[in-house]
XYZ file of C-alpha atoms in Angstrom:
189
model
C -41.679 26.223 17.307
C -41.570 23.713 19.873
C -37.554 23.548 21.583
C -36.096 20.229 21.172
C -34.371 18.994 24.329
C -30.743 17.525 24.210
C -30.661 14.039 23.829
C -29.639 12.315 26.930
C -26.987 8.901 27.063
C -27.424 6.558 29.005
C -23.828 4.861 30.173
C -22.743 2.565 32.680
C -20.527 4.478 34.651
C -22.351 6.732 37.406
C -19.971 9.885 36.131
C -17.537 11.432 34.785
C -15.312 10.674 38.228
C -16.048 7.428 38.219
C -14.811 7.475 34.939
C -11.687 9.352 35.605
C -10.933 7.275 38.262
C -11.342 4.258 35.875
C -8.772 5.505 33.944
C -6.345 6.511 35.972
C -6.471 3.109 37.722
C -5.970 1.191 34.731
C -3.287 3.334 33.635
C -1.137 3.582 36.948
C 0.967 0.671 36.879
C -0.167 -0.394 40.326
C -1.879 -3.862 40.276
C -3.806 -3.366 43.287
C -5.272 -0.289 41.856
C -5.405 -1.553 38.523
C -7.224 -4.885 39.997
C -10.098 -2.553 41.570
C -10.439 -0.918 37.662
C -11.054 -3.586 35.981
C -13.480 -4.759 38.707
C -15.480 -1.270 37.891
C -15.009 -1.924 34.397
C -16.393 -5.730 35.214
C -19.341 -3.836 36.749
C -19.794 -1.788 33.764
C -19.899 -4.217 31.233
C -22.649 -6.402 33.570
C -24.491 -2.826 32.888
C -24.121 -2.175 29.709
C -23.908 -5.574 27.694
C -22.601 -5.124 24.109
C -23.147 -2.031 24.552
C -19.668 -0.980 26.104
C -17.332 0.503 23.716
C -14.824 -1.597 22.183
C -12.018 0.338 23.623
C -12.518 -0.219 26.866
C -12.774 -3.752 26.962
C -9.546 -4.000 24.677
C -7.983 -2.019 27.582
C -9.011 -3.994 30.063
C -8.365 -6.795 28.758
C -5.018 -5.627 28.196
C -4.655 -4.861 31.801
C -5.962 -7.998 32.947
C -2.924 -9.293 31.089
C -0.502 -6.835 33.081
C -1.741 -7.338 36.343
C -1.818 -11.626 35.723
C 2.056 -10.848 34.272
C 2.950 -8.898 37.453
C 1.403 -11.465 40.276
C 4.087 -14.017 38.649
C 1.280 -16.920 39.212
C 1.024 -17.623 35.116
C 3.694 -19.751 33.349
C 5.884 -17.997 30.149
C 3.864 -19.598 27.766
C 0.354 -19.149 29.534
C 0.964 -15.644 29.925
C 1.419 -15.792 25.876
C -1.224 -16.699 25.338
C -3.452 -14.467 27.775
C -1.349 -11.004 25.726
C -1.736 -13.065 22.486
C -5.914 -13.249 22.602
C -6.252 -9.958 23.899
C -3.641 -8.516 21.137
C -5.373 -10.302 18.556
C -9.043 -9.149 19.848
C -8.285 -5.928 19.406
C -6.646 -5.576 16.242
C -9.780 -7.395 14.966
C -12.181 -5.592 16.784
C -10.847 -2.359 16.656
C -10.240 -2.761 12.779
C -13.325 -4.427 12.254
C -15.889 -1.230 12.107
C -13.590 0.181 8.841
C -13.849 -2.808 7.156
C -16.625 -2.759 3.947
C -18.390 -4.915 1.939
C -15.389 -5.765 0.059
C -12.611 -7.048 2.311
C -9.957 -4.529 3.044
C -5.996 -5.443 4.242
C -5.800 -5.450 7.973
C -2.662 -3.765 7.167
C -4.331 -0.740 5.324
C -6.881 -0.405 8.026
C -3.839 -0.408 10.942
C -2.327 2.654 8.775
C -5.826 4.208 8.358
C -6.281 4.380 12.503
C -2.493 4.573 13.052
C -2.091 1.260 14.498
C 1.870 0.346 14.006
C 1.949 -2.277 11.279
C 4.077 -4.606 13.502
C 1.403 -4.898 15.971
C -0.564 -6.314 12.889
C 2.055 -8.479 11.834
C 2.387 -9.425 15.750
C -1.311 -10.921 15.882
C -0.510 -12.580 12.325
C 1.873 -14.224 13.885
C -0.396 -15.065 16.869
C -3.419 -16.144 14.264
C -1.413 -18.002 12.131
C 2.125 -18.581 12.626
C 4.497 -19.801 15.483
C 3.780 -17.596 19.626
C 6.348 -15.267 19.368
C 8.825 -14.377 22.833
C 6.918 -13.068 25.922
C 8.682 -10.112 25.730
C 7.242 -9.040 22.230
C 3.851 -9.867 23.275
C 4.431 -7.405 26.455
C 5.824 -4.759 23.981
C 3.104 -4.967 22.182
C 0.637 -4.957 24.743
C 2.209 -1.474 26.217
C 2.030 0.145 22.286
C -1.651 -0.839 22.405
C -2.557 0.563 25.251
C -0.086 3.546 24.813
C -2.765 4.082 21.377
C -5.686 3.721 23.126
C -4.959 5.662 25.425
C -3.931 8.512 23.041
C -6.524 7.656 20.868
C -9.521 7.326 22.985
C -8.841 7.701 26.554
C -7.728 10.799 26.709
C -10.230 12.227 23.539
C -12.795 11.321 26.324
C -11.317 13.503 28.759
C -12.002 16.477 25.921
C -7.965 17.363 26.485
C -4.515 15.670 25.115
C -2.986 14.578 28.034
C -0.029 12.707 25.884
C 1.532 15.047 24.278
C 4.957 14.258 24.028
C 8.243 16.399 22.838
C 9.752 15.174 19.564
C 12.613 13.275 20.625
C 9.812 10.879 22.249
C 8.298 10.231 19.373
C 11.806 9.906 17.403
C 12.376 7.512 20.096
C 8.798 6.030 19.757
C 9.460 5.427 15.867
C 13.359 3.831 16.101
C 11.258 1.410 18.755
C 9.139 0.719 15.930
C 11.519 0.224 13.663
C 13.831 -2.260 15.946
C 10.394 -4.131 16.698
C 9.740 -4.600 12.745
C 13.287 -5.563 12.108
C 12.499 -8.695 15.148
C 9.341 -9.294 13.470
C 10.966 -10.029 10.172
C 13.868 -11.891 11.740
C 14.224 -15.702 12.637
C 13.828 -14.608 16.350
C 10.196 -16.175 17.261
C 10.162 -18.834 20.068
């Protein structure tokens, strides 16, 4: 029998440090740190094409909309905007690969990958109805990225590094709930 050797893959990144140190700088909450990230990740995608996985260009995209927030050079409603397409891109994106031939609830889908409903009901509201407050859109931006980070960042890193005591996620789900109530209120801009 002749031995089969492993398949290699080919990625864009030149290892797994320069991927750790990807992630770390997008995740840090410093926007000089998380500017030369999503340069790397910039690099990346000129690399890999549509090849890249979906989750990291949602989170960089959702970064992009941090770092733009934090330099204070975007207007209110600009910066609305700039959450508002990347919010909506990755709902749609991310949701996209579940759905079928026959068209599924983006809804369903959301509770299939654990994506809180609100956020669904947020980019509704961004697709179709009036821009909601800045401060939602930044809420939802941070339970995004809190998700993908959970749900793929660290998965990549083969460990959990979010686990989180139950009173967090008690916490987590009362945020949830408050956010819901303000999505089904009168309170949009």
């Amino acid at each position: 029998r002749r031995r089969l050797k492993p398949l290699r893959t080919v990625v864009a990144w030149r290892g797994r440090a320069e991927w750790d140190q990807v992630m770390v700088g997008l995740y840090c909450g410093d926007s000089r740190l998380q500017q030369d990230a999503l340069d790397r990740v910039s690099a990346w995608k000129s690399r890999y094409g549509p090849k890249m996985p979906l989750a990291v260009d949602c989170t960089a995209e959702l970064i992009r909309c941090k770092v733009l927030d934090s330099s204070g050079r975007l207007k209110s409603h600009e910066l609305i905007l700039s959450y508002g397409l990347a919010l909506v891109r990755f709902v749609n994106l991310i949701t996209e690969r579940k759905q079928k031939m026959v068209s599924i609830p983006l809804r369903q889908l959301a509770r299939e990958v654990d994506i809180p409903i609100w956020v669904v009901d947020l980019r509704h509201e961004l697709t179709h109805g009036k821009l909601p407050r800045l401060a939602l859109c930044r809420k939802g931006c941070d339970v995004v990225l809190d998700w993908l980070r959970k749900m793929y960042w660290s998965r990549q890193l083969g460990n959990n590094l979010c686990e989180e005591s139950e009173d967090e996620d008690e916490e987590e789900e009362q945020e949830e709930v408050e956010a819901n109530a303000e999505l089904d209120s009168d309170g949009w801009e």
